[in-house]
Coordinates of C-alpha atoms in Angstrom, one line a residue:
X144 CA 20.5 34.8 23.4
X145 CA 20.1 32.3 20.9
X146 CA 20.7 33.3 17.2
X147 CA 18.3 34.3 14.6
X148 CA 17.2 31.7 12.2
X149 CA 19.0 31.9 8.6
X150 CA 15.5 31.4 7.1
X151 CA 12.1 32.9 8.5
X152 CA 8.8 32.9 7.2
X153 CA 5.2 34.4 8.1
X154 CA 2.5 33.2 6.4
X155 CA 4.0 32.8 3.3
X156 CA 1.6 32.8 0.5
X157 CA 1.3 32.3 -3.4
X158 CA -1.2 31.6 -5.5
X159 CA -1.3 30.9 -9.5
X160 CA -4.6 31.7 -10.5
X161 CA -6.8 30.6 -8.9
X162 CA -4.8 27.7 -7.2
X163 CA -3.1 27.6 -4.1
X164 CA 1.1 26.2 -4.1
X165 CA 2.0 28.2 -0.7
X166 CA -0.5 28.9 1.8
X167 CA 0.3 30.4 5.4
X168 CA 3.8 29.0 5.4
X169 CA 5.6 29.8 8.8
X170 CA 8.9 28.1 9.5
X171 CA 12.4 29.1 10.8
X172 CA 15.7 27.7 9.7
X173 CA 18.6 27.5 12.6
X174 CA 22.4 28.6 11.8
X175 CA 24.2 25.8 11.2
X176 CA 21.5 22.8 10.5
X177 CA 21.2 20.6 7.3
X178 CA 17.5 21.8 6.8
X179 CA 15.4 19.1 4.4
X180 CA 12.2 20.2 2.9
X181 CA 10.0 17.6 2.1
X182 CA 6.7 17.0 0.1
X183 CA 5.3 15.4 -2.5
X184 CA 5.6 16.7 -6.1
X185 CA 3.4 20.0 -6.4
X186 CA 3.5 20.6 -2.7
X187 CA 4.8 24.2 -3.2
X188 CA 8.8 23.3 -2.7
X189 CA 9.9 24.7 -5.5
X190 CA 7.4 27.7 -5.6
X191 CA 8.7 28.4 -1.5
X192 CA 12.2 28.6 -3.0
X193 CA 11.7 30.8 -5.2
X194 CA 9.8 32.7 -3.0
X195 CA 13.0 32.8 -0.9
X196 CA 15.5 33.6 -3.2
X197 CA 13.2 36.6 -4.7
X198 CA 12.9 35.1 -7.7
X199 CA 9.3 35.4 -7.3
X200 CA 6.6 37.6 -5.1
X201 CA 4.6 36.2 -2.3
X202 CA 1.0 37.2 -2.6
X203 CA 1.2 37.9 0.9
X204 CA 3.2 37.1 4.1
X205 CA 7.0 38.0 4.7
X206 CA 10.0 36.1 3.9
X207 CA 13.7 36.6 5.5
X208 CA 17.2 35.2 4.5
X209 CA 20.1 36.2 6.3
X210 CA 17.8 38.5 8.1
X211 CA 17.2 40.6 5.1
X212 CA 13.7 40.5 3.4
X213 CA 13.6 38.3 0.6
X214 CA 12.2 40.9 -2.0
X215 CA 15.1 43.1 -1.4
X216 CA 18.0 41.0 -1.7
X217 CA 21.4 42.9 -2.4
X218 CA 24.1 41.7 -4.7
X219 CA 26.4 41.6 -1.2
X220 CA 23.6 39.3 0.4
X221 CA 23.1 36.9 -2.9
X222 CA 27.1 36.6 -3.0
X223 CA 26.5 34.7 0.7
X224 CA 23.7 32.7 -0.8
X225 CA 24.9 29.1 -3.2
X226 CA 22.0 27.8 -4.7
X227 CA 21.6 24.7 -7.1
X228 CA 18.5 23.2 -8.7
X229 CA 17.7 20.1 -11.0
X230 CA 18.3 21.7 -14.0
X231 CA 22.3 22.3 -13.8
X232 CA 22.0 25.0 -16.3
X233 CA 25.2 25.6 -17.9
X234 CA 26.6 26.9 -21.0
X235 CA 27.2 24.0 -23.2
X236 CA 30.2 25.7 -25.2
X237 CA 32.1 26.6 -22.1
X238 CA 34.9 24.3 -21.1
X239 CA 34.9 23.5 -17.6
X240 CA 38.0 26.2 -17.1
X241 CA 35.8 28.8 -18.6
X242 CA 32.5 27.9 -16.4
X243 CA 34.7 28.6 -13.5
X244 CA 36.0 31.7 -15.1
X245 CA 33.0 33.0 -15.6
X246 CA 31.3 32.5 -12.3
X247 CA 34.5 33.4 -10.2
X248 CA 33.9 36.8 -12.0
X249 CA 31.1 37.6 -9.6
X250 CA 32.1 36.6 -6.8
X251 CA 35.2 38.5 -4.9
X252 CA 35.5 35.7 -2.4
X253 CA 36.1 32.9 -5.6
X254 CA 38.5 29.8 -3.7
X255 CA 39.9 28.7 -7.1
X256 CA 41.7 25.6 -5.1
X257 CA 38.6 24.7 -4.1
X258 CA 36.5 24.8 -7.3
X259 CA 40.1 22.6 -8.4
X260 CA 39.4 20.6 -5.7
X261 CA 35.6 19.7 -5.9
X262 CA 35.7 19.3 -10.0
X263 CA 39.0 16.8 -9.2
X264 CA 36.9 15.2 -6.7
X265 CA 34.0 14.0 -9.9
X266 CA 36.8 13.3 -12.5
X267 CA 36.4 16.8 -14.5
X268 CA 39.2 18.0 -17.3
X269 CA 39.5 21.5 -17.5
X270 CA 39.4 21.6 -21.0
X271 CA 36.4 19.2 -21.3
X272 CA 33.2 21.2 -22.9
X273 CA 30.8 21.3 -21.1
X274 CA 28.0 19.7 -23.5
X275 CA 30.2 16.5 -23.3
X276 CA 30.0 16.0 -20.3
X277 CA 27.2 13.6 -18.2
X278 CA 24.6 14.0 -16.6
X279 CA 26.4 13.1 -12.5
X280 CA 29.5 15.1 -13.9
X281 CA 27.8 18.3 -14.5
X282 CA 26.1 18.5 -11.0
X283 CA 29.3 17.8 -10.0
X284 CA 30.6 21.0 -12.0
X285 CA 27.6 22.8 -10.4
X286 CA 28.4 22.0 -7.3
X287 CA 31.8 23.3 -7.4
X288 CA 30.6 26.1 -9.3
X289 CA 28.1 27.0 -6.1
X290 CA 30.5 26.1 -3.6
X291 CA 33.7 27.9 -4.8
X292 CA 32.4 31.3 -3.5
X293 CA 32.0 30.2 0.1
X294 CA 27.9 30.3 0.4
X295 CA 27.2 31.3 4.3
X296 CA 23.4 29.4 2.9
X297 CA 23.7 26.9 0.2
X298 CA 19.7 26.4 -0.9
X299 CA 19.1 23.4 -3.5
X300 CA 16.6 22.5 -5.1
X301 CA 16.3 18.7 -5.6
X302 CA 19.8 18.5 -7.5
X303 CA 20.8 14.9 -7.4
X304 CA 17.4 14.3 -9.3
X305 CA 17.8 11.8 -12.1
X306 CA 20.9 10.8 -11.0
X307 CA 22.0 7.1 -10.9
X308 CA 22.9 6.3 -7.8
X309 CA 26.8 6.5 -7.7
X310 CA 26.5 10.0 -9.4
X311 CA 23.7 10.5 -6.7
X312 CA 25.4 9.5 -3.2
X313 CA 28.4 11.5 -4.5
X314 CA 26.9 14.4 -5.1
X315 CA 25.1 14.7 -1.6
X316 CA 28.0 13.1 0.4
X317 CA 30.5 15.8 -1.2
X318 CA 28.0 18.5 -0.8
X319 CA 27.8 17.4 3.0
X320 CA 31.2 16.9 3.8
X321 CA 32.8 20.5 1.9
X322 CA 29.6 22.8 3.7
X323 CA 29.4 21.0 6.9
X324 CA 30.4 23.9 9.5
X325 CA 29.1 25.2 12.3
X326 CA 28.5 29.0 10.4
X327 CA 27.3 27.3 7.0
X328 CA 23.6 26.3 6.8
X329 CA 22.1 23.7 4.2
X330 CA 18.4 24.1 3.3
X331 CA 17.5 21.2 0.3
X332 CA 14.7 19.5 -1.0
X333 CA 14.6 15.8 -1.7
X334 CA 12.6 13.0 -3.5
X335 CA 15.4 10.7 -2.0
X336 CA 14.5 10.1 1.6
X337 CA 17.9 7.9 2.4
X338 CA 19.5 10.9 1.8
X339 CA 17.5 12.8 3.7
X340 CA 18.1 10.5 7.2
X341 CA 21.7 10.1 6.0
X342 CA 22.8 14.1 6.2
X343 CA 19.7 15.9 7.7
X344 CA 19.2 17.1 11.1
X345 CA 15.9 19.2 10.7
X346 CA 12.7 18.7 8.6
X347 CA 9.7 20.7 7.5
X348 CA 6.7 18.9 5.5
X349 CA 4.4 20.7 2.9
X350 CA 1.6 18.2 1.8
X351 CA -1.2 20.1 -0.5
X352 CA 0.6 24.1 0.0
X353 CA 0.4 23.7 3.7
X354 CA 2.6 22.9 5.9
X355 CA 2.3 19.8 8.5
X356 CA 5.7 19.5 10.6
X357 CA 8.9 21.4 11.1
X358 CA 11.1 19.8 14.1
X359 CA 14.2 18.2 13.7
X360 CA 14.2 14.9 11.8
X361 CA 14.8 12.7 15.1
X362 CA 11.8 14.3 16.5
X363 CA 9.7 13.8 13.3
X364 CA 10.8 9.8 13.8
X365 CA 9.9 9.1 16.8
X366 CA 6.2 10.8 16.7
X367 CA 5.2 8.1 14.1
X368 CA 4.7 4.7 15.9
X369 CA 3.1 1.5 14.0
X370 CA 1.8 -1.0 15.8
X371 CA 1.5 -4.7 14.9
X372 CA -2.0 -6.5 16.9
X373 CA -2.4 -10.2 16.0
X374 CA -5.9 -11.7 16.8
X375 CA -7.2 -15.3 16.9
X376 CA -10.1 -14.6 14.6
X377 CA -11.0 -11.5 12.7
X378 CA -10.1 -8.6 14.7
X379 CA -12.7 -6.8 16.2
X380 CA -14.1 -2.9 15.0
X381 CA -11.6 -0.2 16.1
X382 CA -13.0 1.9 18.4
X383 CA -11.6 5.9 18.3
X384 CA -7.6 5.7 19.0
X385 CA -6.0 8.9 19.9
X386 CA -3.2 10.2 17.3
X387 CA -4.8 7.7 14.5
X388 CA -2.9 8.4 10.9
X389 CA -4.3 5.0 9.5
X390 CA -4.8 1.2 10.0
X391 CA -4.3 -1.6 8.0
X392 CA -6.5 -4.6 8.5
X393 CA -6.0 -8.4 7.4
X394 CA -7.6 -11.4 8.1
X395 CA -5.8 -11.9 11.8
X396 CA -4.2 -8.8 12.0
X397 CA -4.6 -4.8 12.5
X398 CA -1.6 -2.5 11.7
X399 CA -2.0 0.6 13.4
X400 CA 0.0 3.7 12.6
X401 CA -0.1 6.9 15.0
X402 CA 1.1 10.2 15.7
X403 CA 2.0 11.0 19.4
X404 CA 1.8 7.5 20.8
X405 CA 1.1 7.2 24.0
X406 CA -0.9 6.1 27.1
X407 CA -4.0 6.8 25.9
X408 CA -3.1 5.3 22.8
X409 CA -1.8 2.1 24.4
X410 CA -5.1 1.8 26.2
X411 CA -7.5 2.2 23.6
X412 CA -5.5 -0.9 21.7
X413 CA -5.1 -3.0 24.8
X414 CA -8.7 -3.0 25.1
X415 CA -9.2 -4.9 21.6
X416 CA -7.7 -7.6 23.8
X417 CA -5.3 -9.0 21.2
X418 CA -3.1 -11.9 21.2
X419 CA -0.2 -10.0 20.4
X420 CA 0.9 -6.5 20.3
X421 CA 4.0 -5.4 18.9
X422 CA 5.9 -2.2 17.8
X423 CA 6.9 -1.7 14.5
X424 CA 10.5 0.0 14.0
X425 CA 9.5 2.8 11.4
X426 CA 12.8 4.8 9.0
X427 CA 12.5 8.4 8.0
X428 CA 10.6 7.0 4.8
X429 CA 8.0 5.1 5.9
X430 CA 7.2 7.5 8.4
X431 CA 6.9 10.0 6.3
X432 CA 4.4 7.7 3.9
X433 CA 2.3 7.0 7.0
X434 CA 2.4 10.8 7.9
X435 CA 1.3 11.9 4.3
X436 CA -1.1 9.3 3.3
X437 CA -5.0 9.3 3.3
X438 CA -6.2 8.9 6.8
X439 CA -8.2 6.1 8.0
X440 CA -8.7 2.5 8.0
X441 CA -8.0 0.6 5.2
X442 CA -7.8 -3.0 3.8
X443 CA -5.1 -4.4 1.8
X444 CA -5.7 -4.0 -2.1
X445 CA -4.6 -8.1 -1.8
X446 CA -7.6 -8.5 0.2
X447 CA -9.8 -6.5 -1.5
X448 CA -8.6 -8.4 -5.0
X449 CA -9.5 -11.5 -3.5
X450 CA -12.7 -10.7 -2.1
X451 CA -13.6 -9.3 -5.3
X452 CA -12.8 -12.3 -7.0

């Protein structure tokens, strides 16, 4: 039998008045997988997390982590749980020596070589204070603060956001490369989607509080096709194409993007009779845009400037 997921959700629901940031969320996490969850800002992310980590109630539906319910959370279960958000809240008046102090305090399984290790690893003194340090160097001493206690489930929250890019790639790559093990799971959200192709191997997508895919990231990439149709003249009307997500149209030319290409989908563009019809290699990010964005056909806002004009 296979095992249980490391995350599970039914229907997992919050609202905040009267608007919706969760609704009906069901989605299971598998042991051992770098898990990204993606959406655009105000898509519930944040909200879901919390949600997780019972920091906050659903309204309805039923969260699990580590096959415990996530409103009931024991200190034993939350010592097997790292988690790490934008903020990198610290105590500015600690040294780095005395943030790891402090922290391995609570934990019983504290690797003190290890937090050595990781704060080494981002240049850290332990005698620096903490309010001196910058911005990439105190992820870095969250990182090692969340990692030294040897999370089963390390959960973060966007935490390389606002980063510069050297600060950025180390964070993740380090992250990746001290948690990747077959019994250790990774569950993160992202605004950064070349770190998201770079380290993940499964992807869910909130758009709006609802979510619209969960398969692993390889999958996700291969469902969204675009197509390139070039035409002698102005390209004819388009006539219904299965899996549409939207279509671009110039002057000679139609760009098509679906969902689920296939046959039928290849036969409703054929019959345009164009002169040309190509496939359009598509990365994690641009899929994702042409997943997320308003359906439909469009034109260019180029075009549309110079037809205005």
């Amino acid at each position: 039998m296979s095992e249980p997921p490391v995350i599970s959700t039914r229907g997992l629901t919050r609202y905040f008045g009267k608007r919706c940031a969760v609704q009906d969320l069901t989605l299971d996490v598998p042991r051992g997988c770098v898990f990204a969850f993606l959406g655009r800002n105000g898509s519930g992310k944040s909200t879901t997390i919390r949600m997780l980590l019972g920091l906050l109630r659903p309204d309805r539906g039923t969260a699990s982590v580590l096959g415990c319910d996530s409103r009931q959370l024991t200190p034993e279960l939350r010592a097997r749980i790292g988690y790490l958000t934008e903020e990198h809240q610290l105590y500015g008046w600690m040294t780095v020596r005395q943030a790891g102090e402090f922290q391995a305090a609570f934990y019983p399984r504290w690797d003190e070589k290890f937090f050595r290790g990781v704060i080494g690893h981002f240049g850290l003194k332990p005698e620096a204070r903490v309010k001196e340090l910058s911005r990439g160097m105190r992820a870095g001493l969250c990182l090692a603060l969340t990692l030294a206690p040897d999370p089963e489930l390390l959960i973060l929250d966007d935490p390389a956001l606002g980063l510069d890019p050297v600060a950025r790639r180390s964070l993740v790559e380090s992250m990746i490369y001290l948690t990747r093990r077959a019994d250790r799971t990774i569950f993160f959200s992202s605004h950064d989607l070349a770190d998201v192709e770079r380290v993940a191997d499964h992807l869910a997508v909130l758009d709006y509080s609802i979510l619209r895919a969960c398969c692993p990231l390889e999958t996700f990439r291969n469902s969204v096709q675009e197509v390139k149709l070039g035409f002698a003249g102005p390209p004819p009307p388009l006539p219904p194409i299965p899996g549409l997500l939207q279509a671009f149209r110039t002057e000679r030319e139609v760009r098509i993007a679906c969902v689920h290409y296939n046959a039928a989908t290849e036969r409703a563009l054929q019959a345009l009779t164009p002169l040309t019809l190509e496939r359009v290699p598509l990365g994690l990010e641009a899929s994702l845009i042409r997943y997320m964005g308003e359906r439909g056909e469009k034109t260019l806002i180029l075009s549309n400037t110079e037809v205005s004009s």
